[in-house]
Amino acid sequence: MHARWPVTILRNISKPAFVRINRARRQKMTSTRNIRAASDFRGRAQTNDVPIARLIGFEAQEIVDGKATVALTTGPQHANPMGTLHGGILCNIADAAMGMAFASTLPPEESFTTVELKINFFRPVWEDRLTAEGHVVRRGRNLGYVECEITDERGRLVAKAASTCLVLRGEDATGR
């Protein structure tokens, strides 16, 4: 990750030095070394080759332009101390569905990070088959807004989540 310099430091750099620094940064930013292809994440997601998916047990069902569906069969391993499904599990599958939906809108040289996530819980879950459907509501050049609905086997709304995603480019996207 490149350093972010305080304005006072930039004011003290002579113009030729500043131009040289910007040229060097621009050359680094246009390099695609270590950047995975956008379709690569789809392959890893579809084959469940994502460590968090294996750990929790969810799987990607569908990933298409701006939409993604994740499924999870819950069990006692997902319970909180009260015996119901831990809210963090719902956050995880919502985040995965929203992240895959947003990632499906990116060209190969870009990546992203989630900068905000919010979730509302509507009903308790014990053991059930859950489906998280994420879709991009707004995709701007630098920011995106994504929503997700989590439903149980009977189609009842269990939780609703929303997130804001920040697009990363150049060196910031390298290796993500």
PDB file of C-alpha atoms in Angstrom:
ATOM      1  CA  MET A   1       0.000   0.000   0.000  1.00  0.00           C
ATOM      2  CA  HIS A   2       1.406   3.378  -0.896  1.00  0.00           C
ATOM      3  CA  ALA A   3       1.946   5.981   1.768  1.00  0.00           C
ATOM      4  CA  ARG A   4      -0.511   8.830   2.099  1.00  0.00           C
ATOM      5  CA  TRP A   5       1.525  11.964   2.665  1.00  0.00           C
ATOM      6  CA  PRO A   6       0.294  14.842   4.772  1.00  0.00           C
ATOM      7  CA  VAL A   7      -0.322  18.037   2.821  1.00  0.00           C
ATOM      8  CA  THR A   8       2.470  19.865   4.712  1.00  0.00           C
ATOM      9  CA  ILE A   9       5.034  17.388   3.389  1.00  0.00           C
ATOM     10  CA  LEU A  10       3.709  17.730  -0.169  1.00  0.00           C
ATOM     11  CA  ARG A  11       3.951  21.532   0.018  1.00  0.00           C
ATOM     12  CA  ASN A  12       7.656  21.260   0.837  1.00  0.00           C
ATOM     13  CA  ILE A  13       8.487  19.062  -2.180  1.00  0.00           C
ATOM     14  CA  SER A  14       9.752  20.888  -5.231  1.00  0.00           C
ATOM     15  CA  LYS A  15       7.623  20.548  -8.366  1.00  0.00           C
ATOM     16  CA  PRO A  16      10.141  18.359 -10.299  1.00  0.00           C
ATOM     17  CA  ALA A  17      10.434  15.973  -7.327  1.00  0.00           C
ATOM     18  CA  PHE A  18       6.641  15.842  -6.975  1.00  0.00           C
ATOM     19  CA  VAL A  19       6.284  15.019 -10.701  1.00  0.00           C
ATOM     20  CA  ARG A  20       8.881  12.228 -10.398  1.00  0.00           C
ATOM     21  CA  ILE A  21       7.043  10.786  -7.398  1.00  0.00           C
ATOM     22  CA  ASN A  22       3.692  10.896  -9.211  1.00  0.00           C
ATOM     23  CA  ARG A  23       5.182   9.246 -12.323  1.00  0.00           C
ATOM     24  CA  ALA A  24       6.588   6.432 -10.180  1.00  0.00           C
ATOM     25  CA  ARG A  25       3.253   5.951  -8.415  1.00  0.00           C
ATOM     26  CA  ARG A  26       1.373   6.001 -11.716  1.00  0.00           C
ATOM     27  CA  GLN A  27       3.688   3.317 -13.124  1.00  0.00           C
ATOM     28  CA  LYS A  28       3.066   1.154 -10.051  1.00  0.00           C
ATOM     29  CA  MET A  29      -0.676   1.754 -10.261  1.00  0.00           C
ATOM     30  CA  THR A  30      -0.951   0.607 -13.879  1.00  0.00           C
ATOM     31  CA  SER A  31       0.946  -2.615 -13.221  1.00  0.00           C
ATOM     32  CA  THR A  32      -1.328  -5.661 -13.108  1.00  0.00           C
ATOM     33  CA  ARG A  33       1.271  -7.817 -11.380  1.00  0.00           C
ATOM     34  CA  ASN A  34      -0.313  -9.834  -8.568  1.00  0.00           C
ATOM     35  CA  ILE A  35      -3.872  -8.795  -9.491  1.00  0.00           C
ATOM     36  CA  ARG A  36      -6.277 -11.715  -9.873  1.00  0.00           C
ATOM     37  CA  ALA A  37      -8.738 -11.755 -12.756  1.00  0.00           C
ATOM     38  CA  ALA A  38     -12.294 -10.778 -11.837  1.00  0.00           C
ATOM     39  CA  SER A  39     -13.586 -14.148 -12.989  1.00  0.00           C
ATOM     40  CA  ASP A  40     -11.110 -15.872 -10.619  1.00  0.00           C
ATOM     41  CA  PHE A  41     -13.224 -15.008  -7.558  1.00  0.00           C
ATOM     42  CA  ARG A  42     -16.278 -16.579  -9.225  1.00  0.00           C
ATOM     43  CA  GLY A  43     -14.416 -19.842  -9.742  1.00  0.00           C
ATOM     44  CA  ARG A  44     -13.186 -19.901  -6.138  1.00  0.00           C
ATOM     45  CA  ALA A  45     -16.658 -19.031  -4.852  1.00  0.00           C
ATOM     46  CA  GLN A  46     -18.469 -21.612  -7.006  1.00  0.00           C
ATOM     47  CA  THR A  47     -16.099 -24.393  -5.906  1.00  0.00           C
ATOM     48  CA  ASN A  48     -16.312 -23.262  -2.273  1.00  0.00           C
ATOM     49  CA  ASP A  49     -12.583 -22.487  -2.378  1.00  0.00           C
ATOM     50  CA  VAL A  50     -12.981 -19.588   0.053  1.00  0.00           C
ATOM     51  CA  PRO A  51     -11.624 -20.195   3.581  1.00  0.00           C
ATOM     52  CA  ILE A  52     -14.474 -18.420   5.403  1.00  0.00           C
ATOM     53  CA  ALA A  53     -17.057 -20.361   3.358  1.00  0.00           C
ATOM     54  CA  ARG A  54     -15.435 -23.659   4.323  1.00  0.00           C
ATOM     55  CA  LEU A  55     -15.183 -22.624   7.972  1.00  0.00           C
ATOM     56  CA  ILE A  56     -18.828 -21.581   8.313  1.00  0.00           C
ATOM     57  CA  GLY A  57     -20.250 -23.981   5.735  1.00  0.00           C
ATOM     58  CA  PHE A  58     -21.953 -21.652   3.268  1.00  0.00           C
ATOM     59  CA  GLU A  59     -21.805 -21.987  -0.483  1.00  0.00           C
ATOM     60  CA  ALA A  60     -22.274 -19.639  -3.419  1.00  0.00           C
ATOM     61  CA  GLN A  61     -25.321 -20.655  -5.448  1.00  0.00           C
ATOM     62  CA  GLU A  62     -25.271 -18.029  -8.188  1.00  0.00           C
ATOM     63  CA  ILE A  63     -23.152 -15.031  -9.128  1.00  0.00           C
ATOM     64  CA  VAL A  64     -24.302 -12.827 -11.999  1.00  0.00           C
ATOM     65  CA  ASP A  65     -23.853  -9.153 -12.846  1.00  0.00           C
ATOM     66  CA  GLY A  66     -24.603  -7.297  -9.636  1.00  0.00           C
ATOM     67  CA  LYS A  67     -26.351 -10.225  -7.910  1.00  0.00           C
ATOM     68  CA  ALA A  68     -25.239 -13.184  -5.814  1.00  0.00           C
ATOM     69  CA  THR A  69     -26.927 -15.891  -3.784  1.00  0.00           C
ATOM     70  CA  VAL A  70     -25.354 -17.736  -0.850  1.00  0.00           C
ATOM     71  CA  ALA A  71     -26.884 -20.704   0.991  1.00  0.00           C
ATOM     72  CA  LEU A  72     -26.213 -22.121   4.448  1.00  0.00           C
ATOM     73  CA  THR A  73     -27.672 -25.063   6.323  1.00  0.00           C
ATOM     74  CA  THR A  74     -27.487 -24.025   9.961  1.00  0.00           C
ATOM     75  CA  GLY A  75     -26.807 -26.389  12.818  1.00  0.00           C
ATOM     76  CA  PRO A  76     -25.731 -26.538  16.466  1.00  0.00           C
ATOM     77  CA  GLN A  77     -22.189 -25.450  15.474  1.00  0.00           C
ATOM     78  CA  HIS A  78     -23.654 -22.031  14.537  1.00  0.00           C
ATOM     79  CA  ALA A  79     -25.541 -21.462  17.805  1.00  0.00           C
ATOM     80  CA  ASN A  80     -25.066 -18.670  20.322  1.00  0.00           C
ATOM     81  CA  PRO A  81     -25.238 -19.387  24.092  1.00  0.00           C
ATOM     82  CA  MET A  82     -29.067 -19.139  23.973  1.00  0.00           C
ATOM     83  CA  GLY A  83     -29.253 -21.905  21.365  1.00  0.00           C
ATOM     84  CA  THR A  84     -30.358 -19.793  18.406  1.00  0.00           C
ATOM     85  CA  LEU A  85     -28.287 -18.935  15.351  1.00  0.00           C
ATOM     86  CA  HIS A  86     -25.498 -16.492  16.196  1.00  0.00           C
ATOM     87  CA  GLY A  87     -26.048 -13.085  14.559  1.00  0.00           C
ATOM     88  CA  GLY A  88     -22.461 -13.062  13.319  1.00  0.00           C
ATOM     89  CA  ILE A  89     -23.258 -16.022  11.073  1.00  0.00           C
ATOM     90  CA  LEU A  90     -26.057 -14.019   9.472  1.00  0.00           C
ATOM     91  CA  CYS A  91     -23.621 -11.111   9.049  1.00  0.00           C
ATOM     92  CA  ASN A  92     -21.123 -13.455   7.393  1.00  0.00           C
ATOM     93  CA  ILE A  93     -23.493 -14.868   4.794  1.00  0.00           C
ATOM     94  CA  ALA A  94     -24.957 -11.418   4.080  1.00  0.00           C
ATOM     95  CA  ASP A  95     -21.465  -9.952   3.695  1.00  0.00           C
ATOM     96  CA  ALA A  96     -20.477 -12.813   1.383  1.00  0.00           C
ATOM     97  CA  ALA A  97     -23.556 -12.405  -0.821  1.00  0.00           C
ATOM     98  CA  MET A  98     -23.178  -8.625  -0.986  1.00  0.00           C
ATOM     99  CA  GLY A  99     -19.427  -8.864  -1.584  1.00  0.00           C
ATOM    100  CA  MET A 100     -19.803 -11.346  -4.430  1.00  0.00           C
ATOM    101  CA  ALA A 101     -22.593  -9.253  -5.962  1.00  0.00           C
ATOM    102  CA  PHE A 102     -20.427  -6.136  -5.846  1.00  0.00           C
ATOM    103  CA  ALA A 103     -17.281  -7.943  -7.023  1.00  0.00           C
ATOM    104  CA  SER A 104     -19.190  -9.166 -10.080  1.00  0.00           C
ATOM    105  CA  THR A 105     -19.403  -5.535 -11.277  1.00  0.00           C
ATOM    106  CA  LEU A 106     -15.629  -4.957 -11.189  1.00  0.00           C
ATOM    107  CA  PRO A 107     -13.178  -5.138 -14.108  1.00  0.00           C
ATOM    108  CA  PRO A 108     -10.131  -7.425 -13.592  1.00  0.00           C
ATOM    109  CA  GLU A 109      -7.798  -4.627 -12.461  1.00  0.00           C
ATOM    110  CA  GLU A 110     -10.091  -3.459  -9.640  1.00  0.00           C
ATOM    111  CA  SER A 111     -10.915  -4.830  -6.216  1.00  0.00           C
ATOM    112  CA  PHE A 112     -12.955  -3.478  -3.304  1.00  0.00           C
ATOM    113  CA  THR A 113     -13.341  -3.372   0.421  1.00  0.00           C
ATOM    114  CA  THR A 114     -16.426  -3.068   2.595  1.00  0.00           C
ATOM    115  CA  VAL A 115     -16.396   0.197   4.550  1.00  0.00           C
ATOM    116  CA  GLU A 116     -19.731  -0.184   6.325  1.00  0.00           C
ATOM    117  CA  LEU A 117     -22.134  -3.014   7.093  1.00  0.00           C
ATOM    118  CA  LYS A 118     -25.514  -2.854   8.794  1.00  0.00           C
ATOM    119  CA  ILE A 119     -27.921  -5.671   9.560  1.00  0.00           C
ATOM    120  CA  ASN A 120     -31.391  -5.987  11.076  1.00  0.00           C
ATOM    121  CA  PHE A 121     -32.563  -9.288  12.573  1.00  0.00           C
ATOM    122  CA  PHE A 122     -36.281 -10.089  12.244  1.00  0.00           C
ATOM    123  CA  ARG A 123     -36.734 -13.627  13.553  1.00  0.00           C
ATOM    124  CA  PRO A 124     -34.722 -16.239  15.439  1.00  0.00           C
ATOM    125  CA  VAL A 125     -33.324 -19.268  13.645  1.00  0.00           C
ATOM    126  CA  TRP A 126     -32.397 -22.646  15.099  1.00  0.00           C
ATOM    127  CA  GLU A 127     -31.720 -25.194  12.380  1.00  0.00           C
ATOM    128  CA  ASP A 128     -32.789 -24.249   8.880  1.00  0.00           C
ATOM    129  CA  ARG A 129     -31.639 -23.774   5.307  1.00  0.00           C
ATOM    130  CA  LEU A 130     -30.988 -20.054   4.775  1.00  0.00           C
ATOM    131  CA  THR A 131     -30.605 -18.160   1.531  1.00  0.00           C
ATOM    132  CA  ALA A 132     -28.866 -14.776   1.338  1.00  0.00           C
ATOM    133  CA  GLU A 133     -29.565 -12.811  -1.837  1.00  0.00           C
ATOM    134  CA  GLY A 134     -27.340  -9.795  -2.392  1.00  0.00           C
ATOM    135  CA  HIS A 135     -27.838  -7.205  -5.108  1.00  0.00           C
ATOM    136  CA  VAL A 136     -26.113  -3.969  -6.032  1.00  0.00           C
ATOM    137  CA  VAL A 137     -28.496  -1.040  -5.618  1.00  0.00           C
ATOM    138  CA  ARG A 138     -26.096   1.711  -6.712  1.00  0.00           C
ATOM    139  CA  ARG A 139     -22.689   1.333  -8.363  1.00  0.00           C
ATOM    140  CA  GLY A 140     -20.758   4.567  -8.637  1.00  0.00           C
ATOM    141  CA  ARG A 141     -17.201   5.043  -9.832  1.00  0.00           C
ATOM    142  CA  ASN A 142     -15.738   4.852  -6.302  1.00  0.00           C
ATOM    143  CA  LEU A 143     -18.559   3.732  -4.016  1.00  0.00           C
ATOM    144  CA  GLY A 144     -21.307   1.172  -4.213  1.00  0.00           C
ATOM    145  CA  TYR A 145     -24.366   0.425  -2.107  1.00  0.00           C
ATOM    146  CA  VAL A 146     -25.471  -3.198  -1.772  1.00  0.00           C
ATOM    147  CA  GLU A 147     -28.418  -4.824  -0.004  1.00  0.00           C
ATOM    148  CA  CYS A 148     -29.156  -8.395   1.045  1.00  0.00           C
ATOM    149  CA  GLU A 149     -32.220 -10.294   2.212  1.00  0.00           C
ATOM    150  CA  ILE A 150     -31.816 -13.503   4.181  1.00  0.00           C
ATOM    151  CA  THR A 151     -34.772 -15.878   4.101  1.00  0.00           C
ATOM    152  CA  ASP A 152     -35.491 -19.281   5.629  1.00  0.00           C
ATOM    153  CA  GLU A 153     -36.721 -22.406   3.820  1.00  0.00           C
ATOM    154  CA  ARG A 154     -40.305 -21.174   4.014  1.00  0.00           C
ATOM    155  CA  GLY A 155     -39.383 -17.856   2.391  1.00  0.00           C
ATOM    156  CA  ARG A 156     -39.779 -15.834   5.597  1.00  0.00           C
ATOM    157  CA  LEU A 157     -37.523 -12.824   6.017  1.00  0.00           C
ATOM    158  CA  VAL A 158     -34.933 -13.568   8.719  1.00  0.00           C
ATOM    159  CA  ALA A 159     -32.662 -10.528   8.312  1.00  0.00           C
ATOM    160  CA  LYS A 160     -31.913  -7.648   5.986  1.00  0.00           C
ATOM    161  CA  ALA A 161     -28.444  -6.156   5.514  1.00  0.00           C
ATOM    162  CA  ALA A 162     -26.848  -3.273   3.644  1.00  0.00           C
ATOM    163  CA  SER A 163     -23.253  -2.347   2.953  1.00  0.00           C
ATOM    164  CA  THR A 164     -21.175   0.358   1.374  1.00  0.00           C
ATOM    165  CA  CYS A 165     -18.232  -0.776  -0.744  1.00  0.00           C
ATOM    166  CA  LEU A 166     -15.159   1.208  -1.771  1.00  0.00           C
ATOM    167  CA  VAL A 167     -13.597   0.417  -5.164  1.00  0.00           C
ATOM    168  CA  LEU A 168      -9.819  -0.111  -5.037  1.00  0.00           C
ATOM    169  CA  ARG A 169      -7.581   0.511  -8.029  1.00  0.00           C
ATOM    170  CA  GLY A 170      -3.924   0.249  -8.893  1.00  0.00           C
ATOM    171  CA  GLU A 171      -1.582  -0.551  -6.047  1.00  0.00           C
ATOM    172  CA  ASP A 172      -4.497  -0.553  -3.565  1.00  0.00           C
ATOM    173  CA  ALA A 173      -6.083  -3.430  -5.515  1.00  0.00           C
ATOM    174  CA  THR A 174      -2.888  -5.477  -5.821  1.00  0.00           C
ATOM    175  CA  GLY A 175      -3.071  -8.893  -4.230  1.00  0.00           C
ATOM    176  CA  ARG A 176      -6.687  -8.592  -3.058  1.00  0.00           C
TER     177      ARG A 176
END
